[in-house]
Each structure stands twice: as structure tokens, then as C-alpha cells.
Amino acid sequence: MLVCQYMSEVYQELQSQLGEVSQNEKLAPFTSFKIGGPAQYFFSAKTNEDLIKSVKLAISLSIKYFILGNGSNILISDKGFPGLVIKQDNMKISYDGTLVTAASGVRLQKLVRDVVEHNLTGLEYLIGIPGTIGGGVAGNVGTPQEGQWINEHIVSVEILDSRREIAEILKASCDFSYRNSRFKKVDNELIVSAKFELRKSTRSSIDENIKNFLRKRSHQPINLPCAGSIFRNPAEKKSWKLIDDAGLRGKKIGGAQVSEEHTNFIVNAGEATAEDVVILISYIKQQIRDKYRVQLQEEIKYIGF
Ligand SMILES: Cc1cc2nc3c(=O)[nH]c(=O)nc-3n(C[C@H](O)[C@H](O)[C@H](O)COP(=O)(O)OP(=O)(O)OC[C@H]3O[C@@H](n4cnc5c(N)ncnc54)[C@H](O)[C@@H]3O)c2cc1C
């Protein structure tokens, strides 16, 4: 009874401070896997100020919070998330010559297309990757085939730090590495925006680059819901090759299936639950460990487990 009363007070406080906050919002539609139960509370942050205010409020109310980007590298539990999900919809892009600042909610696709309009080159390899600046910078998004990663063009990142103050940190302090950064290692820093240094070029040469990168991405199973690469590549061999060699191409548990097109992708082949995916992941890890003595590590992040 007391817990219910407290929850209702929390909801009222969230609504009075933030405006539109929903309860029990289904999260599956906000993920590329199309999997996941409801958020206890859900808020769409349309500006950097919204984003910062909502995080500070969640902390002051002692409720859990989670920053949702495009949901393209996460698996949300079937039970959902017990706290406030803050969807970043802050989408401002600003220019100062060849310096470009993008808010954390800007979709990578939007940024690539926008900088083209300013005849700026450098980010074309991000075309076709379905994330936001927040998720992309946290996970140092990029293309292993081309060896290009988003950190290459970053000058600095604006964050809400662990003391709840805004700070601008230079690239060298972001601890970028293969599909990783300091933001993936700690949960108490929020990326608010990122500043990129690009180069001037001609429209035709940038368009040609984009066409080439799109062609190279055509082997990925983007027609079925998935969350990109499930595992990081171990030092020994590429994950997809280990999984393929182990005979797991097409392996299915419930509605979750190892993609026929790209074996480091698991696809939602219809009505998959998070539990199906978790069981399939653990089956793959066990098979690879037994056959090759290699311990695969997830690239995706588990939310609400
Ligand atoms: C079809 C497909 C193809 C893909 N291809 C590639 C590829 O080629 N290369 C590649 O690198 N990835 C790829 N991915 C994975 C994914 O698109 C990227 O990892 C992307 O950058 C994730 O961004 P997101 O906004 O969707 O993050 P989400 O999945 O929403 O979140 C990922 C993590 O980032 C954290 N996060 C998000 N915003 C912030 C913030 N503002 N501050 C702090 N933390 C934050 C979240 O809390 C979460 O922990 C692919 C995915 C799919 C579905």
C-alpha cells in the first residue's frame, strides 16, 4: 500500500516537473529487436535541457533511469524496465565552419545527410547504421571492414558528469577503444552532445562515398528485426566465423534465430522473447567455449535484467 502511494507520488512529481510522462509504455517498438516489456515511466526528451533535467530528477527521486537512443544495440527484458526510460529526442545540429556539434539524440543517418548539405566529409561510413549520437559515441560505432570509428572525428564531448555538472571533455579523456568508451563502462555519465571536426569536400565525391558504403552494407540482414552484432570480436578470430564454423548458422530457439546472412546477428524471426534471445546467446557461448576454448563477450547491453 505504502509502495503504491509512493509510486503514485513519484509519477505525479515526474509529470509536474517534466510534462508528458507515460506509464507502462511498451518498449519493444523503440528497439530494433522489437523485443522488451514496458517502462514503468517513459519520457521523450526533446531538448538538451529536458535530458539533463530528467536525469537529475530521477536521481533526486531515487528511481532508476535509463537513456534510450535508437534501441539498436540493446536487449530489453520481457519484464521491462523498473524506473524512468528517457528517450533522447534532442536533435539539434549546429555548425561553426568545419566544426559540427550534434545533440545526443541526433540519428546517425540524419547527421550524415545533414553534413553533406554543408559539403563536409568524414562521416560517410556511418550511413546505414541505425543509432543516435549518444549510443554511437558510447559504443564508438563504426565499421570494422573499413577500420573507421566515430572517435576519429570527435574533438570533444559535452557530458553531465557524475557530480551532475556539465563538462566538456576532450577526446583523449573519452577512453575510446574497439566498440567501447568510458561511457559504456560507467553508468553515471550522460553524453549531451558531441563536437566533430570534418573536412570540406565536393558534393559529388561525398555522394560517391555514401553510395559505396551503402553497397558494402547490403550483406547485413536488415530486413528482420535485430540488434546489430551480438558479440564483440575476440582476438583469436571474428565472432561470425567462429559461430559459422561451429555449425550454428540458422540455429533457432523459440523466435530467436542466428541470422542466415550474418552469423554474428541474432534475428527476431517472429514473436521472439528476450528470454529466447538470452537462451540462444548462452547456447552459442557454450558451444564456442567447448569447441574452440574461446569465451565470447556480448556487445549488446542488457536492460532490465
Ligand atoms: C541492422 C543493424 C546494423 C548495425 N551495424 C552496426 C555497424 O556497422 N557498426 C556498429 O558499430 N554498430 C552497428 N549496429 C549497432 C548499433 O546501431 C550501434 O551500436 C549504435 O551506435 C547504437 O546506438 P543507439 O542510439 O541505438 O543506442 P541504444 O541501443 O539505444 O543504446 C546503447 C547504449 O548506449 C547508451 N547510451 C545511449 N545514449 C546515451 C547517452 N546520451 N549517454 C550515455 N549513454 C548513452 C545506452 O544507455 C545503452 O547502454 C547495428 C545495429 C543494427 C540493428
Tab-separated table of C-alpha atoms and ligand atoms in Angstrom:
chain	number	residue	atom	x	y	z
A	1	MET	CA	0.000	0.000	0.000
A	2	LEU	CA	2.770	2.415	1.029
A	3	VAL	CA	4.811	1.428	-2.035
A	4	CYS	CA	1.813	2.128	-4.321
A	5	GLN	CA	1.290	5.514	-2.708
A	6	TYR	CA	4.989	6.369	-3.140
A	7	MET	CA	4.887	5.284	-6.823
A	8	SER	CA	1.878	7.441	-7.457
A	9	GLU	CA	3.644	10.410	-5.812
A	10	VAL	CA	6.735	9.756	-7.953
A	11	TYR	CA	4.585	9.735	-11.095
A	12	GLN	CA	2.887	12.985	-10.108
A	13	GLU	CA	6.251	14.622	-9.439
A	14	LEU	CA	7.641	13.445	-12.793
A	15	GLN	CA	4.600	14.794	-14.577
A	16	SER	CA	4.601	18.116	-12.790
A	17	GLN	CA	8.333	18.667	-13.470
A	18	LEU	CA	8.654	17.192	-16.970
A	19	GLY	CA	5.207	17.457	-18.543
A	20	GLU	CA	4.247	14.430	-20.617
A	21	VAL	CA	5.387	11.265	-18.861
A	22	SER	CA	3.654	7.980	-19.644
A	23	GLN	CA	3.356	4.859	-17.519
A	24	ASN	CA	3.737	1.232	-18.631
A	25	GLU	CA	4.879	2.288	-22.118
A	26	LYS	CA	5.749	-0.747	-24.275
A	27	LEU	CA	9.449	-0.574	-25.145
A	28	ALA	CA	9.583	-3.183	-27.934
A	29	PRO	CA	8.585	-0.656	-30.645
A	30	PHE	CA	11.516	1.563	-29.587
A	31	THR	CA	14.100	-1.161	-30.202
A	32	SER	CA	15.459	-2.569	-33.446
A	33	PHE	CA	14.932	-6.112	-31.998
A	34	LYS	CA	11.220	-5.330	-31.417
A	35	ILE	CA	11.582	-7.068	-28.051
A	36	GLY	CA	11.094	-5.869	-24.482
A	37	GLY	CA	8.444	-5.284	-21.821
A	38	PRO	CA	7.150	-1.913	-20.579
A	39	ALA	CA	8.875	1.057	-18.971
A	40	GLN	CA	7.436	1.933	-15.587
A	41	TYR	CA	7.787	5.608	-16.600
A	42	PHE	CA	8.678	6.923	-20.055
A	43	PHE	CA	9.743	10.399	-21.135
A	44	SER	CA	10.776	11.780	-24.521
A	45	ALA	CA	13.473	14.462	-24.017
A	46	LYS	CA	13.219	16.883	-26.932
A	47	THR	CA	15.987	19.281	-25.878
A	48	ASN	CA	19.323	19.001	-24.065
A	49	GLU	CA	17.696	20.819	-21.139
A	50	ASP	CA	14.897	18.171	-20.996
A	51	LEU	CA	17.504	15.441	-20.997
A	52	ILE	CA	19.570	16.942	-18.184
A	53	LYS	CA	16.511	17.857	-16.106
A	54	SER	CA	15.010	14.358	-16.366
A	55	VAL	CA	18.250	12.645	-15.293
A	56	LYS	CA	18.659	15.000	-12.335
A	57	LEU	CA	15.025	14.448	-11.348
A	58	ALA	CA	15.325	10.638	-11.481
A	59	ILE	CA	18.365	10.854	-9.208
A	60	SER	CA	16.663	13.176	-6.749
A	61	LEU	CA	13.610	10.852	-6.627
A	62	SER	CA	15.926	7.840	-6.153
A	63	ILE	CA	14.470	5.960	-9.107
A	64	LYS	CA	16.438	4.025	-11.699
A	65	TYR	CA	16.788	5.637	-15.107
A	66	PHE	CA	17.995	4.501	-18.495
A	67	ILE	CA	18.938	6.604	-21.539
A	68	LEU	CA	17.432	5.128	-24.667
A	69	GLY	CA	18.877	6.050	-28.037
A	70	ASN	CA	17.574	4.275	-31.113
A	71	GLY	CA	17.497	0.976	-29.188
A	72	SER	CA	19.698	-0.681	-31.823
A	73	ASN	CA	22.329	-2.277	-29.572
A	74	ILE	CA	20.358	-3.394	-26.526
A	75	LEU	CA	18.174	-6.254	-25.334
A	76	ILE	CA	15.359	-5.200	-23.011
A	77	SER	CA	13.998	-7.807	-20.613
A	78	ASP	CA	10.478	-9.196	-21.062
A	79	LYS	CA	9.659	-7.663	-17.672
A	80	GLY	CA	10.627	-4.224	-18.993
A	81	PHE	CA	12.423	-1.503	-17.053
A	82	PRO	CA	11.560	-0.656	-13.411
A	83	GLY	CA	12.193	3.095	-13.474
A	84	LEU	CA	12.306	6.049	-15.874
A	85	VAL	CA	13.250	5.438	-19.502
A	86	ILE	CA	14.450	8.700	-21.043
A	87	LYS	CA	14.264	8.562	-24.818
A	88	GLN	CA	16.647	11.074	-26.300
A	89	ASP	CA	14.861	13.061	-28.971
A	90	ASN	CA	17.113	16.142	-28.696
A	91	MET	CA	18.064	16.607	-32.319
A	92	LYS	CA	19.911	19.890	-32.731
A	93	ILE	CA	22.865	20.150	-35.135
A	94	SER	CA	24.947	23.342	-35.287
A	95	TYR	CA	27.878	24.454	-37.444
A	96	ASP	CA	30.973	26.579	-36.948
A	97	GLY	CA	32.947	26.232	-40.173
A	98	THR	CA	34.145	22.626	-40.295
A	99	LEU	CA	33.218	22.042	-36.631
A	100	VAL	CA	29.858	20.320	-36.203
A	101	THR	CA	28.068	19.866	-32.874
A	102	ALA	CA	25.302	17.248	-32.716
A	103	ALA	CA	22.974	16.663	-29.742
A	104	SER	CA	22.919	13.115	-28.342
A	105	GLY	CA	19.520	12.310	-29.884
A	106	VAL	CA	20.560	13.118	-33.464
A	107	ARG	CA	20.215	9.974	-35.605
A	108	LEU	CA	23.478	8.969	-37.293
A	109	GLN	CA	21.621	8.875	-40.645
A	110	LYS	CA	20.373	12.410	-40.140
A	111	LEU	CA	23.874	13.667	-39.279
A	112	VAL	CA	25.457	12.037	-42.353
A	113	ARG	CA	22.769	13.557	-44.613
A	114	ASP	CA	22.944	16.945	-42.897
A	115	VAL	CA	26.720	17.407	-43.131
A	116	VAL	CA	26.549	16.528	-46.841
A	117	GLU	CA	24.386	19.614	-47.324
A	118	HIS	CA	27.332	21.616	-45.948
A	119	ASN	CA	29.825	19.817	-48.260
A	120	LEU	CA	31.564	18.267	-45.250
A	121	THR	CA	33.223	14.878	-45.482
A	122	GLY	CA	34.391	12.316	-42.903
A	123	LEU	CA	31.265	10.588	-41.560
A	124	GLU	CA	30.012	8.779	-44.676
A	125	TYR	CA	30.866	5.329	-43.238
A	126	LEU	CA	28.077	5.826	-40.661
A	127	ILE	CA	25.434	5.557	-43.374
A	128	GLY	CA	23.089	2.631	-42.749
A	129	ILE	CA	23.962	2.300	-39.039
A	130	PRO	CA	20.701	2.767	-37.114
A	131	GLY	CA	21.857	4.601	-33.953
A	132	THR	CA	21.976	8.015	-32.305
A	133	ILE	CA	24.972	10.166	-31.404
A	134	GLY	CA	24.555	9.197	-27.714
A	135	GLY	CA	24.532	5.443	-28.368
A	136	GLY	CA	27.100	5.783	-31.152
A	137	VAL	CA	29.637	7.733	-29.100
A	138	ALA	CA	29.120	5.477	-26.050
A	139	GLY	CA	29.769	2.391	-28.205
A	140	ASN	CA	32.365	4.006	-30.533
A	141	VAL	CA	30.274	2.997	-33.520
A	142	GLY	CA	31.990	2.230	-36.815
A	143	THR	CA	32.815	-0.265	-39.492
A	144	PRO	CA	35.420	-2.951	-38.771
A	145	GLN	CA	35.702	-3.669	-42.526
A	146	GLU	CA	36.872	-0.105	-43.148
A	147	GLY	CA	38.536	0.348	-39.753
A	148	GLN	CA	36.695	3.638	-39.271
A	149	TRP	CA	35.227	4.605	-35.913
A	150	ILE	CA	33.287	7.647	-34.774
A	151	ASN	CA	36.029	8.693	-32.319
A	152	GLU	CA	38.318	9.597	-35.242
A	153	HIS	CA	36.434	12.815	-35.958
A	154	ILE	CA	35.442	13.720	-32.410
A	155	VAL	CA	37.050	16.798	-30.874
A	156	SER	CA	35.169	16.811	-27.561
A	157	VAL	CA	32.049	15.515	-25.842
A	158	GLU	CA	29.709	17.547	-23.659
A	159	ILE	CA	28.582	15.488	-20.670
A	160	LEU	CA	26.580	15.616	-17.485
A	161	ASP	CA	29.214	14.254	-15.134
A	162	SER	CA	28.898	12.134	-12.003
A	163	ARG	CA	28.678	15.299	-9.856
A	164	ARG	CA	25.705	16.319	-12.041
A	165	GLU	CA	27.612	19.181	-13.631
A	166	ILE	CA	28.002	19.950	-17.312
A	167	ALA	CA	31.557	19.448	-18.568
A	168	GLU	CA	33.269	19.421	-21.946
A	169	ILE	CA	35.801	16.611	-22.137
A	170	LEU	CA	38.379	16.230	-24.864
A	171	LYS	CA	38.597	13.099	-26.977
A	172	ALA	CA	41.744	11.902	-25.197
A	173	SER	CA	39.761	11.569	-21.956
A	174	CYS	CA	36.931	9.556	-23.523
A	175	ASP	CA	38.901	6.299	-23.381
A	176	PHE	CA	37.764	5.155	-26.823
A	177	SER	CA	38.650	1.652	-27.970
A	178	TYR	CA	37.109	-1.075	-30.139
A	179	ARG	CA	33.301	-0.656	-29.692
A	180	ASN	CA	33.902	0.890	-26.304
A	181	SER	CA	34.399	4.140	-24.376
A	182	ARG	CA	34.345	5.404	-20.793
A	183	PHE	CA	30.581	5.984	-21.229
A	184	LYS	CA	29.900	2.269	-21.647
A	185	LYS	CA	31.930	1.431	-18.562
A	186	VAL	CA	30.250	3.823	-16.140
A	187	ASP	CA	26.504	4.330	-15.786
A	188	ASN	CA	26.613	7.758	-14.196
A	189	GLU	CA	27.782	9.939	-17.090
A	190	LEU	CA	25.419	11.254	-19.701
A	191	ILE	CA	26.503	12.300	-23.197
A	192	VAL	CA	24.695	15.538	-24.048
A	193	SER	CA	26.353	16.351	-27.380
A	194	ALA	CA	29.482	15.666	-29.405
A	195	LYS	CA	31.665	18.005	-31.448
A	196	PHE	CA	33.197	16.747	-34.707
A	197	GLU	CA	35.931	18.202	-36.907
A	198	LEU	CA	35.211	17.439	-40.571
A	199	ARG	CA	36.768	18.487	-43.885
A	200	LYS	CA	35.407	20.417	-46.845
A	201	SER	CA	34.898	18.381	-49.994
A	202	THR	CA	32.754	18.330	-53.104
A	203	ARG	CA	29.164	17.140	-53.086
A	204	SER	CA	29.784	14.596	-55.857
A	205	SER	CA	32.705	12.931	-54.060
A	206	ILE	CA	30.759	12.705	-50.751
A	207	ASP	CA	27.728	11.241	-52.572
A	208	GLU	CA	30.007	8.670	-54.218
A	209	ASN	CA	31.439	7.670	-50.793
A	210	ILE	CA	27.925	7.247	-49.370
A	211	LYS	CA	26.906	5.066	-52.337
A	212	ASN	CA	29.986	2.849	-51.826
A	213	PHE	CA	29.369	2.408	-48.087
A	214	LEU	CA	25.688	1.579	-48.688
A	215	ARG	CA	26.692	-1.071	-51.243
A	216	LYS	CA	29.061	-2.709	-48.740
A	217	ARG	CA	26.335	-2.872	-46.076
A	218	SER	CA	23.933	-4.814	-48.264
A	219	HIS	CA	25.080	-8.195	-46.805
A	220	GLN	CA	23.545	-7.404	-43.412
A	221	PRO	CA	20.107	-8.886	-42.542
A	222	ILE	CA	18.442	-5.521	-42.118
A	223	ASN	CA	15.034	-6.819	-43.216
A	224	LEU	CA	14.467	-8.748	-39.956
A	225	PRO	CA	14.467	-7.135	-36.509
A	226	CYS	CA	17.889	-7.478	-34.856
A	227	ALA	CA	20.342	-5.553	-32.654
A	228	GLY	CA	23.450	-5.499	-34.835
A	229	SER	CA	26.449	-7.569	-33.772
A	230	ILE	CA	25.665	-9.626	-30.677
A	231	PHE	CA	29.287	-10.410	-29.753
A	232	ARG	CA	32.495	-8.406	-29.748
A	233	ASN	CA	35.236	-9.888	-31.929
A	234	PRO	CA	37.724	-11.839	-29.807
A	235	ALA	CA	41.459	-11.619	-30.566
A	236	GLU	CA	41.523	-15.175	-31.986
A	237	LYS	CA	39.006	-14.889	-34.841
A	238	LYS	CA	35.943	-12.919	-35.942
A	239	SER	CA	32.846	-13.916	-33.949
A	240	TRP	CA	30.795	-14.585	-37.080
A	241	LYS	CA	33.444	-17.038	-38.321
A	242	LEU	CA	33.571	-18.945	-35.005
A	243	ILE	CA	29.763	-19.191	-34.942
A	244	ASP	CA	29.624	-20.252	-38.590
A	245	ASP	CA	32.392	-22.851	-38.193
A	246	ALA	CA	30.535	-24.262	-35.175
A	247	GLY	CA	27.588	-25.006	-37.498
A	248	LEU	CA	25.242	-22.549	-35.790
A	249	ARG	CA	24.070	-20.634	-38.871
A	250	GLY	CA	20.255	-20.615	-38.723
A	251	LYS	CA	20.126	-22.150	-35.200
A	252	LYS	CA	16.764	-21.280	-33.675
A	253	ILE	CA	15.447	-21.175	-30.108
A	254	GLY	CA	11.832	-20.023	-29.797
A	255	GLY	CA	11.537	-16.991	-32.072
A	256	ALA	CA	15.244	-16.091	-31.878
A	257	GLN	CA	17.496	-17.265	-34.690
A	258	VAL	CA	21.149	-16.957	-35.698
A	259	SER	CA	20.887	-14.997	-38.933
A	260	GLU	CA	21.328	-16.976	-42.154
A	261	GLU	CA	23.011	-13.896	-43.701
A	262	HIS	CA	25.358	-12.784	-40.930
A	263	THR	CA	26.115	-15.231	-38.120
A	264	ASN	CA	27.066	-12.560	-35.550
A	265	PHE	CA	23.492	-11.250	-35.808
A	266	ILE	CA	20.526	-12.810	-33.996
A	267	VAL	CA	17.215	-12.007	-35.647
A	268	ASN	CA	13.722	-11.875	-34.253
A	269	ALA	CA	12.176	-14.376	-36.639
A	270	GLY	CA	8.697	-13.704	-35.208
A	271	GLU	CA	7.401	-13.241	-31.671
A	272	ALA	CA	10.844	-13.778	-30.088
A	273	THR	CA	11.037	-13.014	-26.376
A	274	ALA	CA	14.068	-11.619	-24.582
A	275	GLU	CA	14.295	-14.981	-22.850
A	276	ASP	CA	14.590	-16.755	-26.247
A	277	VAL	CA	17.478	-14.437	-27.147
A	278	VAL	CA	19.216	-14.917	-23.794
A	279	ILE	CA	18.989	-18.721	-24.094
A	280	LEU	CA	20.294	-18.648	-27.674
A	281	ILE	CA	23.194	-16.369	-26.662
A	282	SER	CA	24.137	-18.649	-23.813
A	283	TYR	CA	23.909	-21.720	-26.096
A	284	ILE	CA	26.229	-20.060	-28.645
A	285	LYS	CA	28.734	-19.086	-25.924
A	286	GLN	CA	28.778	-22.603	-24.524
A	287	GLN	CA	29.278	-24.177	-27.988
A	288	ILE	CA	32.146	-21.806	-28.869
A	289	ARG	CA	33.776	-22.373	-25.471
A	290	ASP	CA	33.535	-26.148	-25.812
A	291	LYS	CA	34.696	-26.283	-29.433
A	292	TYR	CA	37.357	-23.554	-29.562
A	293	ARG	CA	38.131	-22.635	-25.925
A	294	VAL	CA	37.151	-19.031	-26.715
A	295	GLN	CA	34.912	-17.029	-24.387
A	296	LEU	CA	32.648	-14.758	-26.460
A	297	GLN	CA	31.575	-11.473	-24.890
A	298	GLU	CA	28.370	-9.639	-25.668
A	299	GLU	CA	28.489	-6.299	-27.461
A	300	ILE	CA	24.810	-5.621	-26.761
A	301	LYS	CA	23.781	-4.244	-23.403
A	302	TYR	CA	21.142	-5.997	-21.261
A	303	ILE	CA	18.497	-3.660	-19.849
A	304	GLY	CA	16.115	-4.510	-17.014
A	305	PHE	CA	17.521	-7.979	-16.265
B	1	LIG	C1	20.953	-3.622	-38.610
B	1	LIG	C2	21.997	-3.085	-37.661
B	1	LIG	C3	23.270	-2.817	-38.145
B	1	LIG	C4	24.270	-2.324	-37.283
B	1	LIG	N1	25.511	-2.078	-37.800
B	1	LIG	C5	26.469	-1.578	-36.987
B	1	LIG	C6	27.770	-1.275	-37.504
B	1	LIG	O1	28.066	-1.457	-38.676
B	1	LIG	N2	28.700	-0.784	-36.648
B	1	LIG	C7	28.418	-0.558	-35.323
B	1	LIG	O2	29.319	-0.078	-34.596
B	1	LIG	N3	27.199	-0.828	-34.810
B	1	LIG	C8	26.222	-1.330	-35.604
B	1	LIG	N4	24.977	-1.604	-35.086
B	1	LIG	C9	24.727	-1.414	-33.656
B	1	LIG	C10	24.107	-0.055	-33.285
B	1	LIG	O3	23.452	0.541	-34.358
B	1	LIG	C11	25.157	0.911	-32.778
B	1	LIG	O4	25.826	0.346	-31.674
B	1	LIG	C12	24.535	2.257	-32.357
B	1	LIG	O5	25.552	3.181	-32.188
B	1	LIG	C13	23.712	2.180	-31.094
B	1	LIG	O6	23.108	3.442	-30.905
B	1	LIG	P1	21.657	3.579	-30.275
B	1	LIG	O7	21.305	5.023	-30.285
B	1	LIG	O8	20.690	2.680	-30.945
B	1	LIG	O9	21.937	3.102	-28.792
B	1	LIG	P2	20.997	2.228	-27.827
B	1	LIG	O10	20.929	0.831	-28.339
B	1	LIG	O11	19.699	2.922	-27.591
B	1	LIG	O12	21.870	2.274	-26.501
B	1	LIG	C14	23.126	1.636	-26.463
B	1	LIG	C15	23.848	2.012	-25.164
B	1	LIG	O13	24.278	3.372	-25.253
B	1	LIG	C16	23.840	4.075	-24.088
B	1	LIG	N5	23.539	5.462	-24.418
B	1	LIG	C17	22.688	5.912	-25.369
B	1	LIG	N6	22.662	7.256	-25.344
B	1	LIG	C18	23.500	7.662	-24.349
B	1	LIG	C19	23.883	8.934	-23.830
B	1	LIG	N7	23.380	10.075	-24.315
B	1	LIG	N8	24.779	8.961	-22.820
B	1	LIG	C20	25.295	7.822	-22.300
B	1	LIG	N9	24.958	6.586	-22.739
B	1	LIG	C21	24.062	6.512	-23.751
B	1	LIG	C22	22.550	3.346	-23.686
B	1	LIG	O14	22.198	3.665	-22.354
B	1	LIG	C23	22.950	1.911	-23.940
B	1	LIG	O15	23.696	1.427	-22.865
B	1	LIG	C24	23.964	-2.096	-35.929
B	1	LIG	C25	22.672	-2.338	-35.443
B	1	LIG	C26	21.695	-2.832	-36.298
B	1	LIG	C27	20.313	-3.091	-35.763
